[in-house]
Tab-separated table of C-alpha atoms and ligand atoms in Angstrom:
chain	number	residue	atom	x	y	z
A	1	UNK	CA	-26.206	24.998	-10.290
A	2	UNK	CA	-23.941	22.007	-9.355
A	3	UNK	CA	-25.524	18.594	-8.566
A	4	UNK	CA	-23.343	18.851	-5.466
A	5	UNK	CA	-20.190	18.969	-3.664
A	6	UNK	CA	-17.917	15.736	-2.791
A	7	UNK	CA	-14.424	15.872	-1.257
A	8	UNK	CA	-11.514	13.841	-2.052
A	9	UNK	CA	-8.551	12.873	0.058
A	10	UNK	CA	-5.739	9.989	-0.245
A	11	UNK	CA	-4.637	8.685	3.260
A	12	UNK	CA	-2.247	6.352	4.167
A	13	UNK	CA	1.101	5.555	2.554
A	14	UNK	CA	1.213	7.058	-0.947
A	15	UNK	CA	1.380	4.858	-3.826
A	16	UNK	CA	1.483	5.241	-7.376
A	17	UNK	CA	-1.563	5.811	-9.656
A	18	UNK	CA	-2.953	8.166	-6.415
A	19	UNK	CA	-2.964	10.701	-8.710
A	20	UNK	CA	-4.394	8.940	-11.663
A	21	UNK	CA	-7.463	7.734	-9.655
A	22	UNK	CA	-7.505	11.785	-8.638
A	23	UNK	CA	-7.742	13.088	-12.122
A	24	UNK	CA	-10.222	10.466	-13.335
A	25	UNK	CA	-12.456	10.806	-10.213
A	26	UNK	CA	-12.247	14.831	-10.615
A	27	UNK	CA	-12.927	14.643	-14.592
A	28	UNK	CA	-15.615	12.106	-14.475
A	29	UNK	CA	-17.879	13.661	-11.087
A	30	UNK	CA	-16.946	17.309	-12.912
A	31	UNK	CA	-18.595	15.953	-16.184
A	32	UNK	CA	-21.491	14.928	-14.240
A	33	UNK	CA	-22.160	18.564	-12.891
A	34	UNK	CA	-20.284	17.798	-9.383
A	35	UNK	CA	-17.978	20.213	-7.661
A	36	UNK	CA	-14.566	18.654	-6.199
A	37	UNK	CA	-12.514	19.503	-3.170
A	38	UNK	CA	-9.835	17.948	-2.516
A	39	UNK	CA	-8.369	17.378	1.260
A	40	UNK	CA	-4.702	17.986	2.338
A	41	UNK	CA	-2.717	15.341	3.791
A	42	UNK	CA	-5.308	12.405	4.777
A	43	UNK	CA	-7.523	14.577	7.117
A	44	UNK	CA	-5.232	17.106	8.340
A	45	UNK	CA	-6.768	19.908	5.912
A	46	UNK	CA	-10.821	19.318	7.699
A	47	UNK	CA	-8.963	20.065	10.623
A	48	UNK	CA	-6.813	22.761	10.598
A	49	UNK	CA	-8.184	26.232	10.879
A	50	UNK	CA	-8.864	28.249	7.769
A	51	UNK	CA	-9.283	27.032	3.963
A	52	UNK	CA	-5.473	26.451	3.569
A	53	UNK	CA	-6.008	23.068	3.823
A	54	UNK	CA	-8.509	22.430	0.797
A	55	UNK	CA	-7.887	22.450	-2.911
A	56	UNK	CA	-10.505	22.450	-5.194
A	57	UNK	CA	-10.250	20.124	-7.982
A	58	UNK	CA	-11.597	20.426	-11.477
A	59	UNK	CA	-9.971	19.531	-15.026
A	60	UNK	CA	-6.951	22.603	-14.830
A	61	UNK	CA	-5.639	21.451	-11.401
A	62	UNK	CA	-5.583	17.878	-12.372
A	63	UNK	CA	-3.811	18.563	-15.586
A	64	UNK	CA	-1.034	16.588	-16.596
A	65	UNK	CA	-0.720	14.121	-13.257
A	66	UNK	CA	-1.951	10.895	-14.598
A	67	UNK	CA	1.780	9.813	-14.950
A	68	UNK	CA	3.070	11.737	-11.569
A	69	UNK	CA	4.344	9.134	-8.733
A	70	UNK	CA	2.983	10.409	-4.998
A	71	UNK	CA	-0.233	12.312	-4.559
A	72	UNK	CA	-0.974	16.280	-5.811
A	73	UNK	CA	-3.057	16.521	-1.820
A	74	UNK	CA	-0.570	14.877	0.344
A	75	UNK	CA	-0.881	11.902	2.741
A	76	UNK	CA	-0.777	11.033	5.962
A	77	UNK	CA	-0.158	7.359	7.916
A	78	UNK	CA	-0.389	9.171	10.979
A	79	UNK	CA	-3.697	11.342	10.821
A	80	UNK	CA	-6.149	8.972	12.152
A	81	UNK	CA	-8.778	11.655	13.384
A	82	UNK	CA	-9.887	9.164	15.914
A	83	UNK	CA	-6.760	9.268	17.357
A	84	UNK	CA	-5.542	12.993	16.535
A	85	UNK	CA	-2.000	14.523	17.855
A	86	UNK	CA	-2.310	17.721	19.708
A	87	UNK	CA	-0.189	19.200	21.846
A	88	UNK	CA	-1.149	19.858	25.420
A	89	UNK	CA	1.537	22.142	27.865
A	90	UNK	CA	4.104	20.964	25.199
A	91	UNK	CA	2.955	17.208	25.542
A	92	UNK	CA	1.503	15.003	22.646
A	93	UNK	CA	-1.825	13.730	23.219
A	94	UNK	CA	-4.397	12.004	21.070
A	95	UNK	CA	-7.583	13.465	20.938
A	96	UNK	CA	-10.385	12.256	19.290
A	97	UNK	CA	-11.631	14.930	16.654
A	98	UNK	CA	-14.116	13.253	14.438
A	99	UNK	CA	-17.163	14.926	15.504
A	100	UNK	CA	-15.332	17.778	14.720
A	101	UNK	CA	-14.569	16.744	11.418
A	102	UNK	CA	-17.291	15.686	10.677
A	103	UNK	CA	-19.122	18.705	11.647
A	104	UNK	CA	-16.655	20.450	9.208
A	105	UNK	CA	-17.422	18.258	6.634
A	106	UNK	CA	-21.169	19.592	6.746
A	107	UNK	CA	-20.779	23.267	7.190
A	108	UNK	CA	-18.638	23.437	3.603
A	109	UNK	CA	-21.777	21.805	2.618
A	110	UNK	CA	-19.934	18.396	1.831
A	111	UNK	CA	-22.207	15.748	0.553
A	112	UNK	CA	-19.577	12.541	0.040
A	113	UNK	CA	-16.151	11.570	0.011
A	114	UNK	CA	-14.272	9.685	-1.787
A	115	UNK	CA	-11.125	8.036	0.277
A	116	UNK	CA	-8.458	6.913	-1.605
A	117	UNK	CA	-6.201	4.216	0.535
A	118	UNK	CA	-5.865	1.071	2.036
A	119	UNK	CA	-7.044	-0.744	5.212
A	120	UNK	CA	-6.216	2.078	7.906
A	121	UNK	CA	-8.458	4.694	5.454
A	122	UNK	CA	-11.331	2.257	5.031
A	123	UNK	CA	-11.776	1.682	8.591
A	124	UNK	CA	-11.408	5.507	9.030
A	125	UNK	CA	-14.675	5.891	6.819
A	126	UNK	CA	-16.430	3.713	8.127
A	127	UNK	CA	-16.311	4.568	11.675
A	128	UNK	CA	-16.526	8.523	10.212
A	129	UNK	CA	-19.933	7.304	8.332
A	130	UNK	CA	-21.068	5.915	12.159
A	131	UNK	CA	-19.903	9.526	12.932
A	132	UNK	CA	-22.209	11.183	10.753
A	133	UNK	CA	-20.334	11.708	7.802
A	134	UNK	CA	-23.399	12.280	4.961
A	135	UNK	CA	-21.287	9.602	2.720
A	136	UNK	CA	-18.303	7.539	1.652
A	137	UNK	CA	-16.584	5.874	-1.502
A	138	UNK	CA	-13.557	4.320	-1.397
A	139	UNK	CA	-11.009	3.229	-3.893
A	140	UNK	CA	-8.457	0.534	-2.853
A	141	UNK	CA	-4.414	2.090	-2.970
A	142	UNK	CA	-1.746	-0.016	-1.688
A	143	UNK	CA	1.730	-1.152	-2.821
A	144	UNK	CA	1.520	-4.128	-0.809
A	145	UNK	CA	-1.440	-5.837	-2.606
A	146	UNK	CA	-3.012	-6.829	0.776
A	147	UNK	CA	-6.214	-5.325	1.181
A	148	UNK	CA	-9.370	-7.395	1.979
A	149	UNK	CA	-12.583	-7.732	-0.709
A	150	UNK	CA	-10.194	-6.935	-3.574
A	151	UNK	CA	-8.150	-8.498	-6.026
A	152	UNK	CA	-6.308	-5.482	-7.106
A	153	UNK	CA	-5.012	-2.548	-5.392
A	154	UNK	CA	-3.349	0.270	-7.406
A	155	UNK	CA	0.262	0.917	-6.883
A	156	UNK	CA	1.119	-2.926	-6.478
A	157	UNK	CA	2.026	-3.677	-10.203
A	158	UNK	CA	4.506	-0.465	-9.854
A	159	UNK	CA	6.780	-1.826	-6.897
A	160	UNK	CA	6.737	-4.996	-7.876
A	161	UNK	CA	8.517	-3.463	-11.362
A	162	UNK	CA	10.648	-1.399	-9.241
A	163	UNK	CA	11.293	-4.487	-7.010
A	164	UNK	CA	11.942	-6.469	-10.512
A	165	UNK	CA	14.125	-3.583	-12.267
A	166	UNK	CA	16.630	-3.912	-8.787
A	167	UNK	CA	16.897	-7.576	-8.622
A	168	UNK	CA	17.960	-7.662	-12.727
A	169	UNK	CA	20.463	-5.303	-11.262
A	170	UNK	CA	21.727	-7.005	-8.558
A	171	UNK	CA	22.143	-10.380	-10.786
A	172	UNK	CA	25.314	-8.776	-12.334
A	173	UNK	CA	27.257	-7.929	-9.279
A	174	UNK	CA	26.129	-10.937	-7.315
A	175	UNK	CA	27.566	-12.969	-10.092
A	176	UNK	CA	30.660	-10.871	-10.515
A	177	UNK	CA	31.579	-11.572	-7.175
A	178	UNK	CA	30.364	-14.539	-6.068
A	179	UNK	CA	27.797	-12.976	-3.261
A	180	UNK	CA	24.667	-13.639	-1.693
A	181	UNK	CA	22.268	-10.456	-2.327
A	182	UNK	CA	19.626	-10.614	0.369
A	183	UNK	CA	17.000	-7.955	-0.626
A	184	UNK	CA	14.224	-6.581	1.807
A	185	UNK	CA	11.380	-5.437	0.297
A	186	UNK	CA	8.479	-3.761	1.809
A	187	UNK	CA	4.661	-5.301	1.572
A	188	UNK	CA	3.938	-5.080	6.014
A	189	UNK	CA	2.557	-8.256	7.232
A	190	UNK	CA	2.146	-10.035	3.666
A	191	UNK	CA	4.440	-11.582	1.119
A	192	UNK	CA	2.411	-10.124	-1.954
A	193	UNK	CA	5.547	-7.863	-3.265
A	194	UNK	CA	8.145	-9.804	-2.537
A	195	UNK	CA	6.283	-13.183	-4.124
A	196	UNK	CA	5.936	-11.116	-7.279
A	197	UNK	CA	9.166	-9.512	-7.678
A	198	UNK	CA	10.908	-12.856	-6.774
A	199	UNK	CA	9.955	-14.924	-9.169
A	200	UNK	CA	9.790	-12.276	-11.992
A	201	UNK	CA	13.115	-11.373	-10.791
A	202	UNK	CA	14.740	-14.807	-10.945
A	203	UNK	CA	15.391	-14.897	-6.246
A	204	UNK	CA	16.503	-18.202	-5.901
A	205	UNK	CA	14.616	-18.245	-2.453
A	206	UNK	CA	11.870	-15.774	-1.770
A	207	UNK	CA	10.803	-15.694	2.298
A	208	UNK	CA	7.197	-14.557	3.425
A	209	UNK	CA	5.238	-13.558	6.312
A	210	UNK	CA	2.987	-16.001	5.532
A	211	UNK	CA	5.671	-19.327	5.909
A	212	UNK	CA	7.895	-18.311	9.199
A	213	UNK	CA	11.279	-19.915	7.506
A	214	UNK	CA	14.165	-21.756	8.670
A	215	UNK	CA	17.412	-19.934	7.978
A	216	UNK	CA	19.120	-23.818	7.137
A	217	UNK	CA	17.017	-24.398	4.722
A	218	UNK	CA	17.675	-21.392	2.454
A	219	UNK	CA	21.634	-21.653	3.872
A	220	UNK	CA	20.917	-25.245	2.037
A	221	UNK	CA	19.624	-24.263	-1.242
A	222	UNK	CA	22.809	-21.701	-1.486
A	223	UNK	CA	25.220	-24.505	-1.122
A	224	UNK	CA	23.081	-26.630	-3.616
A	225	UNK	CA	23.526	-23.891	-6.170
A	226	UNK	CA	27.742	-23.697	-5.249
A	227	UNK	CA	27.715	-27.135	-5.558
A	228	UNK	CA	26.236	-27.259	-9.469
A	229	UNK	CA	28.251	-24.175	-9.554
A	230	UNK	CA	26.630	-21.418	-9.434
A	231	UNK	CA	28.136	-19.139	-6.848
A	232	UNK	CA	26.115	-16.617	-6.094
A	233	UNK	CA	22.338	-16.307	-4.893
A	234	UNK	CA	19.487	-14.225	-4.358
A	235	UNK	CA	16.852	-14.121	-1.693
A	236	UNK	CA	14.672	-11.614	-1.370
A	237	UNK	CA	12.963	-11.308	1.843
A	238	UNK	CA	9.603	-9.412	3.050
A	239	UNK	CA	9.806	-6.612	5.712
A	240	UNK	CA	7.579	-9.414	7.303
A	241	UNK	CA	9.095	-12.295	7.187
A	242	UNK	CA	10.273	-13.818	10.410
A	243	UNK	CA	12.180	-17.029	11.136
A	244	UNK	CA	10.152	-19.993	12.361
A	245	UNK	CA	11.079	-19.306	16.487
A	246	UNK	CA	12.405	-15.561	15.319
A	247	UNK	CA	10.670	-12.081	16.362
A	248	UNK	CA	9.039	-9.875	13.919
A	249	UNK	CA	11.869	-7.153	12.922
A	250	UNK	CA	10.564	-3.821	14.122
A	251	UNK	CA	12.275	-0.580	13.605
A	252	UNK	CA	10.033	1.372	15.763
A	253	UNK	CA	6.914	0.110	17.951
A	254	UNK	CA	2.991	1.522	17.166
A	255	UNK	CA	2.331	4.197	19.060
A	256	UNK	CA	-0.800	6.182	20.068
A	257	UNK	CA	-1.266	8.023	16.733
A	258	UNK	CA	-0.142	5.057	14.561
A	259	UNK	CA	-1.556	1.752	13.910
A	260	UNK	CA	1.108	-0.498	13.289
A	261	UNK	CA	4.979	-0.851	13.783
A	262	UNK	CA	7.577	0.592	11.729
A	263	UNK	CA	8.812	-2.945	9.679
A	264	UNK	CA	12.360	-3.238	8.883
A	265	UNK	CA	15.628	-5.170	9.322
A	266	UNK	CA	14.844	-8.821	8.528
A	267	UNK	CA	17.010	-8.867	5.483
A	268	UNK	CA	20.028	-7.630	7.665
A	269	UNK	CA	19.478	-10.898	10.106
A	270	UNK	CA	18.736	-13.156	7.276
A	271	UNK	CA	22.241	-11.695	5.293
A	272	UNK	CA	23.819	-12.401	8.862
A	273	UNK	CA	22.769	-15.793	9.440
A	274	UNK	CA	23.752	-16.794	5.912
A	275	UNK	CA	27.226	-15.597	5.856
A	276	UNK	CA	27.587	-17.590	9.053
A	277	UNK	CA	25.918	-21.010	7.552
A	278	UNK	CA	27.485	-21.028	3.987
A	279	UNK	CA	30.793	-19.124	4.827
A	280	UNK	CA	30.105	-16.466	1.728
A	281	UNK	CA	30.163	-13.645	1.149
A	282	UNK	CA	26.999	-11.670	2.254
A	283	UNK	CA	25.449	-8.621	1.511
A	284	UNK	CA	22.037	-7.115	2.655
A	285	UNK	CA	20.121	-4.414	0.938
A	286	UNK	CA	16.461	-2.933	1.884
A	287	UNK	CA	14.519	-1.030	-0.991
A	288	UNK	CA	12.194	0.354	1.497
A	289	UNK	CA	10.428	3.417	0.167
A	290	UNK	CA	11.735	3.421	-3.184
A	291	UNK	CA	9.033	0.973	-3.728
A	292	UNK	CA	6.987	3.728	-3.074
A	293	UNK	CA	8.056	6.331	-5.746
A	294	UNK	CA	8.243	6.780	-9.044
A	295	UNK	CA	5.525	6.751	-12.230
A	296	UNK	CA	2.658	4.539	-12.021
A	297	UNK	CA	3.513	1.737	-14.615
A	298	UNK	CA	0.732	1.626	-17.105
A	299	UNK	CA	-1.520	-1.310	-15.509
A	300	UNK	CA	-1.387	0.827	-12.128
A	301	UNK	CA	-2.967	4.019	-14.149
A	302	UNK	CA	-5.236	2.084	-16.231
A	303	UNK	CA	-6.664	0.676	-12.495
A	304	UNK	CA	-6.700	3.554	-11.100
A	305	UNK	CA	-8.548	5.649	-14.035
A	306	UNK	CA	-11.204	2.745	-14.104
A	307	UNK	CA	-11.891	2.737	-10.344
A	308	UNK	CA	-11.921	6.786	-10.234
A	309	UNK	CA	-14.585	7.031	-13.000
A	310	UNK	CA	-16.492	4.107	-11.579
A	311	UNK	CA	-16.482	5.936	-8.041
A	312	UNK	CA	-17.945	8.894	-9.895
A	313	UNK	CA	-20.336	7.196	-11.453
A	314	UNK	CA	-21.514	6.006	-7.862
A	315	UNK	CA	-21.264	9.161	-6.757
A	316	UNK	CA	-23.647	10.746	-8.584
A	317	UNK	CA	-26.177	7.534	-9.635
A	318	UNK	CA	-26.456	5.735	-6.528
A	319	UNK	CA	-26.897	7.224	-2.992
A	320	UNK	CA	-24.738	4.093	-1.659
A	321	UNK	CA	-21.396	4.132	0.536
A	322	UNK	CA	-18.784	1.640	0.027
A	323	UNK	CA	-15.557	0.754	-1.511
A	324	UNK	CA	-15.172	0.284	-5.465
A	325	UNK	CA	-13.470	-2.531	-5.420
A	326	UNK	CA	-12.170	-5.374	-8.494
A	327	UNK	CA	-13.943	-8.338	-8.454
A	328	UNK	CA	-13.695	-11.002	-11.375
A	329	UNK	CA	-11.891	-8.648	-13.244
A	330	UNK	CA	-14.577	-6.060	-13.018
A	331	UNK	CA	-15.475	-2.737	-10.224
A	332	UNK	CA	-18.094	-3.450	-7.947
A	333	UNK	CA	-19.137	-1.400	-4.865
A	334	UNK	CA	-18.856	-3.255	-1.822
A	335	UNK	CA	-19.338	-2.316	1.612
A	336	UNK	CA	-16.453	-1.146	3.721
A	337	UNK	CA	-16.913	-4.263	5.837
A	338	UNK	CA	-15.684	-6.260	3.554
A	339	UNK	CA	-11.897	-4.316	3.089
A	340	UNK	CA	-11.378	-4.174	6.914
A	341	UNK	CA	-10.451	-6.269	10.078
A	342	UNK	CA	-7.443	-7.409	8.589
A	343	UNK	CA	-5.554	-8.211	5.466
A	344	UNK	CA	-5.213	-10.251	2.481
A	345	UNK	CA	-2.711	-12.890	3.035
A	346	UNK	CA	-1.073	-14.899	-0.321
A	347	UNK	CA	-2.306	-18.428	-0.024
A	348	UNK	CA	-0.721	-21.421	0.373
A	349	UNK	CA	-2.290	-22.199	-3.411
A	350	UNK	CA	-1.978	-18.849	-5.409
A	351	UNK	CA	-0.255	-19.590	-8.606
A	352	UNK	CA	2.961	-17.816	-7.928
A	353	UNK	CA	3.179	-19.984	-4.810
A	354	UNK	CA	2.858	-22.946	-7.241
A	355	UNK	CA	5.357	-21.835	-9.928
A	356	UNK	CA	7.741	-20.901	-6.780
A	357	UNK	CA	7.793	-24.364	-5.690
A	358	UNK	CA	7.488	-26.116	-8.926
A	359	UNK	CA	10.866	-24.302	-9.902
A	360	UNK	CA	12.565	-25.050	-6.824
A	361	UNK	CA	12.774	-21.389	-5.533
A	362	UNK	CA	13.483	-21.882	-1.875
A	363	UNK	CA	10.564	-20.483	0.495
A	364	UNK	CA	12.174	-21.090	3.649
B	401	F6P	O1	1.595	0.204	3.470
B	401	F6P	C1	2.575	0.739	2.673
B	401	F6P	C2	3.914	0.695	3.354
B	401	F6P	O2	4.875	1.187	2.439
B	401	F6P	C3	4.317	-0.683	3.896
B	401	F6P	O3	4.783	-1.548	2.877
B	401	F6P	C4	5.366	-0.301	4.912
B	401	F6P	O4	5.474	-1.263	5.941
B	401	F6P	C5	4.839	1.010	5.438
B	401	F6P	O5	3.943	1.530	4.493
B	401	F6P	C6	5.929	2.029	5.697
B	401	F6P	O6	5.384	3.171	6.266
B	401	F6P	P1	6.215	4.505	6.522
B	401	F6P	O7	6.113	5.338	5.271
B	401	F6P	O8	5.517	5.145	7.670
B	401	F6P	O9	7.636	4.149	6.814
């Protein structure tokens, strides 16, 4: 007899150590007597017809995936079941289907989920747990490092290395030919990423959603660095980041199914405005989703695996909803209150902000 069944689903962007936190959740609750579903892309498999869109879970199907980049389910940033796309007489609408999914949820006799994502997922649950859904955990995925309650989100350590791996890169050909190398990174509304990979990565001016910036002043710190004759630079600038009167640079506008904007561009303007203030040679690049990819780096499994076992344990000692969060170091469940309604922003104060200015990296 199993002690019960819980689903699992990862929503949002993907990020890697999604399917780290999968195996150790699926090990740990299958140890404990539990039996594990997982849930295609976000929500999308409670709501399609049929069982195509569930995948049970137990030690053989999460074999060997620890070390595996994107998620064995799928995602979604664009399945919010409160606002679900259907098509009516060939038009997209968004319908709200939560009571049916949550009516779904109890017919395959679903006693929990655990939700693996950031803000948009832990909202999701709890409005779904207003809904009626029996219960929630959640575990706290994000490459931009921004969600509220935490101090750790897995998949941030990983882009920041990729971030850090591109801007040792770019040294050598900014050097070789005298450039400036603006590099975009991604991160949404905070500077988390591209604080991290900035100074790790040696940017000689790192620009942030938090600090709107003044295109002079990093135009200055170029031609301070030509002057002592060094002639080349590196900024690296968050999808973010705007200048201090400037516009937020938006590829494509939120819509009804999606929450937020589609970021991108900044670095172009920033590469633009540069060329035309220090009369050099200017080129922009945006890393954009490869931030995204690639094998969790061994901090981001090692987070996720603790965070997965701890939502297991949870699972099957407590009869609590909330989100597993890091706090001093260690998990604790907290409610999903205190992830939502906004994000983390980096303070004025953090360390890195500190060793930025104390080493004269320009911040706009
Ligand atoms: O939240 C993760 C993230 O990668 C952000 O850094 C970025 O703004 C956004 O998702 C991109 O989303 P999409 O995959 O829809 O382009």
């Amino acid at each position: 007899m199993s002690r019960g069944r819980v689903a699992v689903s990862t929503g949002g962007g993907d990020a890697p150590g999604l399917n780290a936190a999968l195996r150790a959740v699926t090990v740990a609750a299958v140890r404990r007597g539990w039996e594990v579903i997982g849930i295609r892309r976000g929500y999308a498999g409670l709501l399609e017809p049929g069982d195509a869109g569930l995948l049970p879970l137990d030690r053989e199907t999460t074999r060997g995936i620890a070390h595996l980049g994107g998620t064995i389910l799928g995602t979604n940033n664009r399945g919010d079941p409160f606002r679900w796309a259907v098509e009516r007489d060939g038009v997209r609408a968004a319908e709200d289907a939560s009571g049916r999914l949550v009516s779904r949820f109890r017919e395959l006799g679903l006693q929990a989920l655990v939700t693996l994502g950031g803000d948009g997922s832990m909202q999701i649950a709890a409005r779904l747990l207003e809904r009626g859904l029996p219960r929630a955990i959640g575990l706290p995925k994000t490459i931009d490092g921004d969600l509220r309650g935490t101090e750790r989100t897995f998949g941030f350590d990983t882009a920041v290395a990729t971030a850090v791996d591109a801007l040792d890169r770019l040294h050598s050909t900014a050097e070789a030919h005298d450039r400036v190398m603006v590099v975009e990174v991604m991160g949404r509304y905070a500077g988390w990423i591209a604080l991290a990979a900035g100074l790790a990565g040696g940017a000689d001016a790192v620009l942030l959603p938090e600090r709107p910036f003044e295109l002079e002043r990093v135009a200055a710190k170029v031609r301070e660095r030509e002057a002592a004759g060094r002639r080349f630079s590196i900024v690296v600038v968050a999808e973010g980041a705007r200048e201090r009167e400037g516009a937020l640079a938006v590829r494509a506008g939120a819509d009804a199914f999606a929450e937020h904007p589609r970021l991108g561009g900044i670095g172009e303007r920033v590469a633009a405005g540069l060329a035309e203030r220090t009369a050099k040679e200017t080129r922009a690049l945006c890393l954009g989703h490869l931030l995204r990819g690639g094998s969790p780096v061994a901090s981001d499994r090692l987070l996720a695996l603790e965070l997965g076992a701890e939502a297991a344990r949870v699972l099957d000692e407590t009869d609590s909803s909330g989100v597993v969060v890091v706090r001093d170091g260690r998990p604790r469940l907290v409610p999903f209150a205190e992830c939502t309604g906004g994000f983390r922003p980096v303070p004025e104060d953090h360390p890195w902000m500190l060793a930025a200015r104390g080493m004269g990296i320009s911040l706009g």
